[in-house]
Amino acid sequence: MAQETTGVSAAWPLWEVFVRSSRGLSHVHAGSLHAPDAEMAVRNARDLYTRRNEGVSLWVVPASAIIASDPDAKGQFFESPQGKDYRHATYYTKSEGVKHL
Amino acid sequence: MDSATRITPGNALRPEDIAASELHAPEDVAEYALRLGDDALILAQRLGWWISRAPELEEDVALANIGLDLIGHARSFLTYAGTAWGKTEDDLAYWREETEFRSAHIVEQPNGDFADTIARQLIVSFFQYELYTALLESSDETIAAIAAKAVKEVDYHRDHSSQWVLRLGLGTDESRRRMTRSLEKIWPYVNELFVDDELVEKLDGVAVRPSSLKPAFDAKVGAVLAEAELQVPEVQPAPGGGRRGQHSEHLGYILAEMQVLARQHPGATW
């Protein structure tokens, strides 16, 4: 036999968990967990990250479905608009005669 | 004390509230509360064994959660039962002999493998769900209040066990074989849960006749098993007798482990 299963962990994919608390406005990444499928992932997320509180919303996403930006390319990717004042409205002066702007 | 006013729906009753109250459970009601409490206590003790031993970290947390829920139910029921005899929850948990425990045989069954534990959990959680739902109407306010808190938690236990029955039943050949075997092993202990006796007859309006819960239990558990493409086992019921203090050989070992510290240090506080 080529390869026996090495353990359950190997078979259970990783899920990322996003939680919106009862008074929260948006879902926030809370952490990750292992689960055999999406339904079980939601249930495990409830146990691990919400303690089954009411009024929360949970999103689970297979970690493999998330495409992350490249941390090594941070420089170029997130370069600040410093020195690019022309990108901001305040750079431009109001023309004479334009009212109520 | 304002504790009596806390026994209202939506305001979950804690064991501390019961202990601090002036409540005195009538003897019969206390006997009944003991049954409910002992089922929860012994099953919680069984589930505690799994901590650090479950197949996955997430499952470790889930089983511990369920165990803790059950400990909570046991504490409330035992505290209430104790008010009849001037005993605390600890007196009742740690200083009763095997023959004084009123738990059903199913909860003392060994954990076995994961499928054995799930099969046991499936039956107990579906039984407790029907029981606590019916006890919401109990004329005993404290029993009704404890049931109101417990039923929400037991609903989650039902969900957990049925999810696992589906996965094990529809999983690999091996998981299916094990789930089938586990159901066959545990099913003889189902019967005892639904037997009426003198005590419940006497407590008309307070207690629930277990036999009245059987149709709903059969329908709901049957639906889970059907979805998992598993059969309801056809087996002879085991003798039972837990409600009368007649237990299998397993309970003595559970109690020895559970009670050893308390009994070595009588009167200690912790």
mmCIF file of C-alpha atoms in Angstrom:
data_model
loop_
_atom_site.group_PDB
_atom_site.id
_atom_site.type_symbol
_atom_site.label_atom_id
_atom_site.label_comp_id
_atom_site.label_asym_id
_atom_site.label_seq_id
_atom_site.Cartn_x
_atom_site.Cartn_y
_atom_site.Cartn_z
ATOM 1 C CA MET A 1 0.000 0.000 0.000
ATOM 2 C CA ALA A 2 1.323 3.366 -0.937
ATOM 3 C CA GLN A 3 0.120 5.572 1.887
ATOM 4 C CA GLU A 4 -2.066 4.942 4.877
ATOM 5 C CA THR A 5 -3.994 7.932 6.115
ATOM 6 C CA THR A 6 -1.704 9.691 8.517
ATOM 7 C CA GLY A 7 -4.451 10.746 10.911
ATOM 8 C CA VAL A 8 -7.699 12.619 10.972
ATOM 9 C CA SER A 9 -6.017 16.005 10.940
ATOM 10 C CA ALA A 10 -4.627 15.327 7.510
ATOM 11 C CA ALA A 11 -8.160 14.722 6.210
ATOM 12 C CA TRP A 12 -9.860 17.673 7.862
ATOM 13 C CA PRO A 13 -9.372 20.898 5.937
ATOM 14 C CA LEU A 14 -8.694 24.269 7.502
ATOM 15 C CA TRP A 15 -11.459 26.885 7.708
ATOM 16 C CA GLU A 16 -11.227 30.575 8.441
ATOM 17 C CA VAL A 17 -13.881 31.977 10.766
ATOM 18 C CA PHE A 18 -15.449 35.442 10.628
ATOM 19 C CA VAL A 19 -17.736 36.559 13.434
ATOM 20 C CA ARG A 20 -20.138 39.452 13.685
ATOM 21 C CA SER A 21 -21.042 40.018 17.321
ATOM 22 C CA SER A 22 -24.574 40.972 18.271
ATOM 23 C CA ARG A 23 -23.755 44.700 18.257
ATOM 24 C CA GLY A 24 -20.996 44.555 15.692
ATOM 25 C CA LEU A 25 -21.325 46.144 12.282
ATOM 26 C CA SER A 26 -19.131 43.827 10.295
ATOM 27 C CA HIS A 27 -17.718 40.347 10.329
ATOM 28 C CA VAL A 28 -14.251 40.198 11.828
ATOM 29 C CA HIS A 29 -11.761 37.413 11.306
ATOM 30 C CA ALA A 30 -11.728 35.495 14.566
ATOM 31 C CA GLY A 31 -9.418 32.612 13.805
ATOM 32 C CA SER A 32 -9.353 29.251 12.123
ATOM 33 C CA LEU A 33 -10.308 25.672 12.804
ATOM 34 C CA HIS A 34 -10.400 22.220 11.277
ATOM 35 C CA ALA A 35 -13.664 20.588 10.252
ATOM 36 C CA PRO A 36 -14.715 17.852 7.849
ATOM 37 C CA ASP A 37 -17.246 20.080 6.065
ATOM 38 C CA ALA A 38 -18.877 23.507 6.106
ATOM 39 C CA GLU A 39 -21.770 22.588 8.383
ATOM 40 C CA MET A 40 -19.480 21.155 11.017
ATOM 41 C CA ALA A 41 -17.185 24.140 10.596
ATOM 42 C CA VAL A 42 -20.028 26.505 11.497
ATOM 43 C CA ARG A 43 -20.867 24.432 14.543
ATOM 44 C CA ASN A 44 -17.270 24.213 15.656
ATOM 45 C CA ALA A 45 -16.901 27.949 15.117
ATOM 46 C CA ARG A 46 -19.857 28.546 17.394
ATOM 47 C CA ASP A 47 -18.219 26.449 20.108
ATOM 48 C CA LEU A 48 -14.780 27.912 19.701
ATOM 49 C CA TYR A 49 -15.419 31.559 18.919
ATOM 50 C CA THR A 50 -18.871 32.589 20.129
ATOM 51 C CA ARG A 51 -19.634 30.350 23.116
ATOM 52 C CA ARG A 52 -23.071 30.037 21.482
ATOM 53 C CA ASN A 53 -24.072 33.605 22.294
ATOM 54 C CA GLU A 54 -27.213 34.815 20.656
ATOM 55 C CA GLY A 55 -27.332 37.427 17.956
ATOM 56 C CA VAL A 56 -24.095 36.626 16.240
ATOM 57 C CA SER A 57 -23.476 35.817 12.645
ATOM 58 C CA LEU A 58 -20.775 33.424 11.536
ATOM 59 C CA TRP A 59 -19.046 32.994 8.223
ATOM 60 C CA VAL A 60 -16.749 30.098 7.542
ATOM 61 C CA VAL A 61 -14.604 29.948 4.454
ATOM 62 C CA PRO A 62 -12.298 27.169 3.359
ATOM 63 C CA ALA A 63 -8.815 28.582 3.898
ATOM 64 C CA SER A 64 -7.984 27.414 0.378
ATOM 65 C CA ALA A 65 -10.603 29.815 -1.043
ATOM 66 C CA ILE A 66 -8.818 32.851 0.322
ATOM 67 C CA ILE A 67 -6.334 34.579 -1.920
ATOM 68 C CA ALA A 68 -3.962 36.746 0.084
ATOM 69 C CA SER A 69 -1.870 39.632 -1.096
ATOM 70 C CA ASP A 70 1.831 38.898 -1.322
ATOM 71 C CA PRO A 71 3.546 40.167 1.846
ATOM 72 C CA ASP A 72 6.856 40.479 -0.031
ATOM 73 C CA ALA A 73 5.278 42.865 -2.528
ATOM 74 C CA LYS A 74 3.944 45.068 0.264
ATOM 75 C CA GLY A 75 6.073 48.026 -0.848
ATOM 76 C CA GLN A 76 4.643 48.391 -4.306
ATOM 77 C CA PHE A 77 1.223 47.093 -3.509
ATOM 78 C CA PHE A 78 0.335 49.389 -0.654
ATOM 79 C CA GLU A 79 2.544 52.353 -1.452
ATOM 80 C CA SER A 80 1.051 55.391 0.129
ATOM 81 C CA PRO A 81 -0.217 58.228 -1.998
ATOM 82 C CA GLN A 82 2.395 60.505 -0.464
ATOM 83 C CA GLY A 83 3.797 62.837 -3.063
ATOM 84 C CA LYS A 84 0.714 62.255 -5.173
ATOM 85 C CA ASP A 85 -1.269 65.190 -3.939
ATOM 86 C CA TYR A 86 -3.015 65.422 -7.254
ATOM 87 C CA ARG A 87 -4.962 62.332 -6.219
ATOM 88 C CA HIS A 88 -6.751 64.352 -3.570
ATOM 89 C CA ALA A 89 -9.487 66.850 -4.154
ATOM 90 C CA THR A 90 -7.838 69.384 -1.851
ATOM 91 C CA TYR A 91 -4.959 69.669 -4.355
ATOM 92 C CA TYR A 92 -7.124 71.577 -6.719
ATOM 93 C CA THR A 93 -8.034 75.209 -6.211
ATOM 94 C CA LYS A 94 -11.467 76.467 -6.742
ATOM 95 C CA SER A 95 -11.987 78.421 -9.893
ATOM 96 C CA GLU A 96 -13.215 81.932 -9.480
ATOM 97 C CA GLY A 97 -16.852 82.310 -10.075
ATOM 98 C CA VAL A 98 -17.753 78.835 -8.890
ATOM 99 C CA LYS A 99 -20.125 79.251 -6.022
ATOM 100 C CA HIS A 100 -21.531 76.950 -3.439
ATOM 101 C CA LEU A 101 -18.682 74.437 -3.744
ATOM 102 C CA MET B 1 -34.645 36.403 49.644
ATOM 103 C CA ASP B 2 -35.484 37.572 46.157
ATOM 104 C CA SER B 3 -34.410 34.253 44.701
ATOM 105 C CA ALA B 4 -37.929 32.915 44.377
ATOM 106 C CA THR B 5 -38.715 35.736 41.984
ATOM 107 C CA ARG B 6 -35.865 34.594 39.785
ATOM 108 C CA ILE B 7 -37.772 31.488 38.806
ATOM 109 C CA THR B 8 -39.250 33.040 35.723
ATOM 110 C CA PRO B 9 -38.936 32.171 32.089
ATOM 111 C CA GLY B 10 -36.100 34.035 30.427
ATOM 112 C CA ASN B 11 -34.276 34.446 33.693
ATOM 113 C CA ALA B 12 -32.198 31.306 33.904
ATOM 114 C CA LEU B 13 -32.156 29.668 37.278
ATOM 115 C CA ARG B 14 -28.731 28.872 38.707
ATOM 116 C CA PRO B 15 -27.944 26.204 41.316
ATOM 117 C CA GLU B 16 -26.687 28.996 43.587
ATOM 118 C CA ASP B 17 -30.134 30.611 43.415
ATOM 119 C CA ILE B 18 -31.775 27.369 44.469
ATOM 120 C CA ALA B 19 -29.295 26.875 47.317
ATOM 121 C CA ALA B 20 -29.868 30.422 48.554
ATOM 122 C CA SER B 21 -33.645 30.157 48.331
ATOM 123 C CA GLU B 22 -36.078 29.025 50.982
ATOM 124 C CA LEU B 23 -37.232 26.205 48.733
ATOM 125 C CA HIS B 24 -37.998 22.811 50.246
ATOM 126 C CA ALA B 25 -38.668 20.202 47.625
ATOM 127 C CA PRO B 26 -41.335 17.712 48.696
ATOM 128 C CA GLU B 27 -39.813 14.266 49.207
ATOM 129 C CA ASP B 28 -41.345 12.774 46.056
ATOM 130 C CA VAL B 29 -40.293 15.706 43.926
ATOM 131 C CA ALA B 30 -36.780 15.418 45.348
ATOM 132 C CA GLU B 31 -36.685 11.742 44.383
ATOM 133 C CA TYR B 32 -37.703 12.715 40.880
ATOM 134 C CA ALA B 33 -35.136 15.525 40.696
ATOM 135 C CA LEU B 34 -32.514 13.014 41.781
ATOM 136 C CA ARG B 35 -33.234 10.878 38.705
ATOM 137 C CA LEU B 36 -32.909 13.824 36.375
ATOM 138 C CA GLY B 37 -29.777 15.043 38.118
ATOM 139 C CA ASP B 38 -28.119 11.624 38.260
ATOM 140 C CA ASP B 39 -28.624 11.011 34.530
ATOM 141 C CA ALA B 40 -26.891 14.309 33.791
ATOM 142 C CA LEU B 41 -24.162 13.820 36.394
ATOM 143 C CA ILE B 42 -23.086 10.344 35.316
ATOM 144 C CA LEU B 43 -23.135 11.198 31.624
ATOM 145 C CA ALA B 44 -21.093 14.331 32.312
ATOM 146 C CA GLN B 45 -18.561 12.195 34.173
ATOM 147 C CA ARG B 46 -18.354 9.877 31.163
ATOM 148 C CA LEU B 47 -17.872 12.792 28.761
ATOM 149 C CA GLY B 48 -15.167 14.312 30.939
ATOM 150 C CA TRP B 49 -12.981 11.319 30.109
ATOM 151 C CA TRP B 50 -12.806 12.462 26.492
ATOM 152 C CA ILE B 51 -11.049 15.707 27.308
ATOM 153 C CA SER B 52 -7.689 15.582 25.512
ATOM 154 C CA ARG B 53 -8.669 12.262 23.905
ATOM 155 C CA ALA B 54 -11.169 13.327 21.209
ATOM 156 C CA PRO B 55 -10.366 12.754 17.525
ATOM 157 C CA GLU B 56 -9.866 16.474 16.901
ATOM 158 C CA LEU B 57 -9.252 19.569 18.994
ATOM 159 C CA GLU B 58 -12.616 20.980 17.893
ATOM 160 C CA GLU B 59 -14.385 17.804 18.985
ATOM 161 C CA ASP B 60 -12.556 17.874 22.301
ATOM 162 C CA VAL B 61 -14.082 21.297 22.901
ATOM 163 C CA ALA B 62 -17.546 20.174 21.794
ATOM 164 C CA LEU B 63 -17.621 17.125 24.076
ATOM 165 C CA ALA B 64 -16.309 19.183 26.986
ATOM 166 C CA ASN B 65 -18.995 21.784 26.299
ATOM 167 C CA ILE B 66 -21.712 19.158 26.412
ATOM 168 C CA GLY B 67 -20.237 17.680 29.583
ATOM 169 C CA LEU B 68 -20.231 21.097 31.223
ATOM 170 C CA ASP B 69 -23.829 21.752 30.193
ATOM 171 C CA LEU B 70 -24.809 18.440 31.782
ATOM 172 C CA ILE B 71 -22.878 19.215 34.965
ATOM 173 C CA GLY B 72 -24.874 22.438 35.128
ATOM 174 C CA HIS B 73 -28.168 20.565 34.854
ATOM 175 C CA ALA B 74 -27.019 18.013 37.438
ATOM 176 C CA ARG B 75 -26.028 20.762 39.876
ATOM 177 C CA SER B 76 -29.448 22.406 39.657
ATOM 178 C CA PHE B 77 -31.424 19.192 40.000
ATOM 179 C CA LEU B 78 -29.267 17.849 42.834
ATOM 180 C CA THR B 79 -29.294 21.148 44.689
ATOM 181 C CA TYR B 80 -33.066 21.213 44.454
ATOM 182 C CA ALA B 81 -33.347 17.554 45.525
ATOM 183 C CA GLY B 82 -31.045 18.300 48.451
ATOM 184 C CA THR B 83 -33.428 20.926 49.819
ATOM 185 C CA ALA B 84 -35.720 18.082 50.860
ATOM 186 C CA TRP B 85 -33.087 16.500 53.096
ATOM 187 C CA GLY B 86 -30.876 19.429 54.067
ATOM 188 C CA LYS B 87 -28.112 18.208 51.768
ATOM 189 C CA THR B 88 -25.930 20.067 49.301
ATOM 190 C CA GLU B 89 -25.240 19.095 45.713
ATOM 191 C CA ASP B 90 -21.808 17.872 46.850
ATOM 192 C CA ASP B 91 -23.314 15.722 49.612
ATOM 193 C CA LEU B 92 -25.484 14.054 46.996
ATOM 194 C CA ALA B 93 -22.824 13.685 44.318
ATOM 195 C CA TYR B 94 -19.982 12.479 46.514
ATOM 196 C CA TRP B 95 -21.580 10.798 49.500
ATOM 197 C CA ARG B 96 -24.127 8.475 48.021
ATOM 198 C CA GLU B 97 -23.453 4.799 47.392
ATOM 199 C CA GLU B 98 -24.062 3.101 44.093
ATOM 200 C CA THR B 99 -27.458 1.773 45.191
ATOM 201 C CA GLU B 100 -28.591 5.315 46.029
ATOM 202 C CA PHE B 101 -27.997 6.595 42.498
ATOM 203 C CA ARG B 102 -31.093 6.854 40.328
ATOM 204 C CA SER B 103 -29.521 7.207 36.893
ATOM 205 C CA ALA B 104 -30.569 5.047 33.967
ATOM 206 C CA HIS B 105 -28.170 2.362 32.763
ATOM 207 C CA ILE B 106 -27.556 4.068 29.452
ATOM 208 C CA VAL B 107 -25.532 6.943 30.938
ATOM 209 C CA GLU B 108 -23.129 4.611 32.740
ATOM 210 C CA GLN B 109 -22.290 2.694 29.553
ATOM 211 C CA PRO B 110 -18.591 2.944 28.648
ATOM 212 C CA ASN B 111 -17.396 5.581 26.213
ATOM 213 C CA GLY B 112 -15.986 2.936 23.892
ATOM 214 C CA ASP B 113 -14.914 4.425 20.597
ATOM 215 C CA PHE B 114 -16.165 7.726 19.222
ATOM 216 C CA ALA B 115 -19.169 6.069 17.557
ATOM 217 C CA ASP B 116 -20.175 4.413 20.863
ATOM 218 C CA THR B 117 -20.103 7.791 22.563
ATOM 219 C CA ILE B 118 -22.092 9.424 19.766
ATOM 220 C CA ALA B 119 -24.721 6.657 19.787
ATOM 221 C CA ARG B 120 -25.194 7.059 23.539
ATOM 222 C CA GLN B 121 -25.299 10.835 23.176
ATOM 223 C CA LEU B 122 -27.865 10.650 20.386
ATOM 224 C CA ILE B 123 -30.284 8.661 22.505
ATOM 225 C CA VAL B 124 -29.822 10.609 25.712
ATOM 226 C CA SER B 125 -30.000 14.030 24.079
ATOM 227 C CA PHE B 126 -33.169 13.201 22.129
ATOM 228 C CA PHE B 127 -34.713 11.706 25.256
ATOM 229 C CA GLN B 128 -33.762 14.699 27.386
ATOM 230 C CA TYR B 129 -35.038 17.120 24.774
ATOM 231 C CA GLU B 130 -38.522 15.576 24.826
ATOM 232 C CA LEU B 131 -38.412 15.276 28.606
ATOM 233 C CA TYR B 132 -37.375 18.863 29.319
ATOM 234 C CA THR B 133 -39.774 20.224 26.726
ATOM 235 C CA ALA B 134 -42.612 18.425 28.508
ATOM 236 C CA LEU B 135 -41.304 19.528 31.918
ATOM 237 C CA LEU B 136 -41.700 23.175 30.911
ATOM 238 C CA GLU B 137 -45.331 22.557 31.858
ATOM 239 C CA SER B 138 -44.471 21.005 35.227
ATOM 240 C CA SER B 139 -46.535 22.349 38.102
ATOM 241 C CA ASP B 140 -43.320 22.442 40.138
ATOM 242 C CA GLU B 141 -41.852 25.848 39.304
ATOM 243 C CA THR B 142 -38.286 24.914 40.065
ATOM 244 C CA ILE B 143 -38.355 21.785 37.921
ATOM 245 C CA ALA B 144 -39.907 23.826 35.117
ATOM 246 C CA ALA B 145 -37.263 26.548 35.468
ATOM 247 C CA ILE B 146 -34.361 24.089 35.410
ATOM 248 C CA ALA B 147 -35.893 22.401 32.368
ATOM 249 C CA ALA B 148 -36.292 25.766 30.634
ATOM 250 C CA LYS B 149 -32.582 26.425 30.958
ATOM 251 C CA ALA B 150 -31.557 22.876 30.083
ATOM 252 C CA VAL B 151 -33.735 22.375 27.028
ATOM 253 C CA LYS B 152 -31.844 24.943 24.949
ATOM 254 C CA GLU B 153 -28.559 23.270 25.733
ATOM 255 C CA VAL B 154 -29.909 19.812 25.087
ATOM 256 C CA ASP B 155 -31.185 21.014 21.722
ATOM 257 C CA TYR B 156 -27.583 21.775 20.832
ATOM 258 C CA HIS B 157 -26.539 18.318 22.082
ATOM 259 C CA ARG B 158 -29.122 16.793 19.737
ATOM 260 C CA ASP B 159 -27.731 18.732 16.842
ATOM 261 C CA HIS B 160 -24.175 17.707 17.666
ATOM 262 C CA SER B 161 -24.934 14.003 17.963
ATOM 263 C CA SER B 162 -27.153 13.831 14.896
ATOM 264 C CA GLN B 163 -24.542 15.630 12.798
ATOM 265 C CA TRP B 164 -22.033 12.986 13.811
ATOM 266 C CA VAL B 165 -24.421 10.098 13.207
ATOM 267 C CA LEU B 166 -24.852 11.431 9.664
ATOM 268 C CA ARG B 167 -21.138 11.716 9.077
ATOM 269 C CA LEU B 168 -20.250 8.365 10.558
ATOM 270 C CA GLY B 169 -23.222 6.654 8.895
ATOM 271 C CA LEU B 170 -22.519 8.150 5.477
ATOM 272 C CA GLY B 171 -18.743 8.270 5.873
ATOM 273 C CA THR B 172 -16.381 5.411 5.117
ATOM 274 C CA ASP B 173 -17.225 1.707 5.218
ATOM 275 C CA GLU B 174 -15.391 1.524 8.523
ATOM 276 C CA SER B 175 -17.185 4.481 10.112
ATOM 277 C CA ARG B 176 -20.496 3.060 8.958
ATOM 278 C CA ARG B 177 -19.659 -0.378 10.357
ATOM 279 C CA ARG B 178 -18.731 1.145 13.688
ATOM 280 C CA MET B 179 -21.796 3.398 13.876
ATOM 281 C CA THR B 180 -24.036 0.417 13.131
ATOM 282 C CA ARG B 181 -22.341 -1.681 15.786
ATOM 283 C CA SER B 182 -22.526 1.135 18.338
ATOM 284 C CA LEU B 183 -26.268 1.572 17.803
ATOM 285 C CA GLU B 184 -26.795 -2.171 18.259
ATOM 286 C CA LYS B 185 -24.771 -2.149 21.455
ATOM 287 C CA ILE B 186 -26.560 0.815 23.032
ATOM 288 C CA TRP B 187 -30.126 0.158 21.895
ATOM 289 C CA PRO B 188 -31.031 -2.365 24.645
ATOM 290 C CA TYR B 189 -30.684 0.540 27.111
ATOM 291 C CA VAL B 190 -33.242 2.750 25.361
ATOM 292 C CA ASN B 191 -36.201 0.952 26.853
ATOM 293 C CA GLU B 192 -35.469 1.826 30.472
ATOM 294 C CA LEU B 193 -35.731 5.545 29.724
ATOM 295 C CA PHE B 194 -39.385 5.237 28.773
ATOM 296 C CA VAL B 195 -40.691 3.059 31.599
ATOM 297 C CA ASP B 196 -43.346 4.611 33.853
ATOM 298 C CA ASP B 197 -43.322 3.707 37.515
ATOM 299 C CA GLU B 198 -45.066 4.517 40.796
ATOM 300 C CA LEU B 199 -43.142 7.694 41.423
ATOM 301 C CA VAL B 200 -44.093 9.387 38.163
ATOM 302 C CA GLU B 201 -47.693 8.236 38.569
ATOM 303 C CA LYS B 202 -47.748 9.798 42.017
ATOM 304 C CA LEU B 203 -46.252 13.045 40.699
ATOM 305 C CA ASP B 204 -49.023 13.714 38.252
ATOM 306 C CA GLY B 205 -48.577 17.228 36.885
ATOM 307 C CA VAL B 206 -45.085 17.569 38.330
ATOM 308 C CA ALA B 207 -43.326 14.730 36.525
ATOM 309 C CA VAL B 208 -43.711 13.545 32.975
ATOM 310 C CA ARG B 209 -44.701 9.992 32.146
ATOM 311 C CA PRO B 210 -41.661 8.747 30.218
ATOM 312 C CA SER B 211 -43.871 6.494 28.075
ATOM 313 C CA SER B 212 -45.588 9.607 26.707
ATOM 314 C CA LEU B 213 -42.270 10.776 25.225
ATOM 315 C CA LYS B 214 -41.632 7.614 23.219
ATOM 316 C CA PRO B 215 -43.577 8.422 20.024
ATOM 317 C CA ALA B 216 -41.793 11.756 19.506
ATOM 318 C CA PHE B 217 -38.446 10.186 20.372
ATOM 319 C CA ASP B 218 -39.000 7.320 17.930
ATOM 320 C CA ALA B 219 -40.055 9.667 15.146
ATOM 321 C CA LYS B 220 -37.167 12.110 15.552
ATOM 322 C CA VAL B 221 -34.385 9.610 16.177
ATOM 323 C CA GLY B 222 -35.841 7.455 13.413
ATOM 324 C CA ALA B 223 -35.599 10.399 11.020
ATOM 325 C CA VAL B 224 -31.926 10.982 11.867
ATOM 326 C CA LEU B 225 -31.090 7.317 11.405
ATOM 327 C CA ALA B 226 -33.027 7.189 8.129
ATOM 328 C CA GLU B 227 -31.121 10.191 6.825
ATOM 329 C CA ALA B 228 -27.878 8.496 7.820
ATOM 330 C CA GLU B 229 -29.138 5.348 6.055
ATOM 331 C CA LEU B 230 -28.916 3.385 9.293
ATOM 332 C CA GLN B 231 -31.433 0.984 10.779
ATOM 333 C CA VAL B 232 -33.176 1.286 14.113
ATOM 334 C CA PRO B 233 -31.750 -1.851 15.778
ATOM 335 C CA GLU B 234 -34.156 -4.594 16.739
ATOM 336 C CA VAL B 235 -32.851 -5.852 20.035
ATOM 337 C CA GLN B 236 -34.143 -7.171 23.314
ATOM 338 C CA PRO B 237 -34.274 -4.500 26.039
ATOM 339 C CA ALA B 238 -31.752 -4.821 28.852
ATOM 340 C CA PRO B 239 -33.256 -5.351 32.320
ATOM 341 C CA GLY B 240 -32.667 -1.792 33.600
ATOM 342 C CA GLY B 241 -33.385 -0.992 37.238
ATOM 343 C CA GLY B 242 -31.294 2.157 37.537
ATOM 344 C CA ARG B 243 -34.237 4.154 38.854
ATOM 345 C CA ARG B 244 -34.398 1.690 41.766
ATOM 346 C CA GLY B 245 -30.667 1.834 42.407
ATOM 347 C CA GLN B 246 -29.863 -1.440 40.629
ATOM 348 C CA HIS B 247 -26.902 -0.685 38.410
ATOM 349 C CA SER B 248 -24.532 -2.449 36.085
ATOM 350 C CA GLU B 249 -20.945 -3.156 37.070
ATOM 351 C CA HIS B 250 -19.859 0.113 35.440
ATOM 352 C CA LEU B 251 -21.315 2.551 37.934
ATOM 353 C CA GLY B 252 -19.177 1.421 40.874
ATOM 354 C CA TYR B 253 -15.989 2.264 38.984
ATOM 355 C CA ILE B 254 -17.342 5.636 37.872
ATOM 356 C CA LEU B 255 -18.240 6.554 41.437
ATOM 357 C CA ALA B 256 -14.969 5.282 42.884
ATOM 358 C CA GLU B 257 -13.076 7.630 40.608
ATOM 359 C CA MET B 258 -15.502 10.516 40.971
ATOM 360 C CA GLN B 259 -15.788 10.367 44.748
ATOM 361 C CA VAL B 260 -12.313 9.358 45.860
ATOM 362 C CA LEU B 261 -11.010 12.808 46.770
ATOM 363 C CA ALA B 262 -14.133 13.933 48.591
ATOM 364 C CA ARG B 263 -14.173 10.724 50.595
ATOM 365 C CA GLN B 264 -10.490 10.914 51.490
ATOM 366 C CA HIS B 265 -10.990 14.408 52.861
ATOM 367 C CA PRO B 266 -14.420 14.488 54.492
ATOM 368 C CA GLY B 267 -15.578 17.993 55.301
ATOM 369 C CA ALA B 268 -12.965 19.661 53.104
ATOM 370 C CA THR B 269 -14.028 22.752 51.203
ATOM 371 C CA TRP B 270 -12.958 23.632 47.662
#
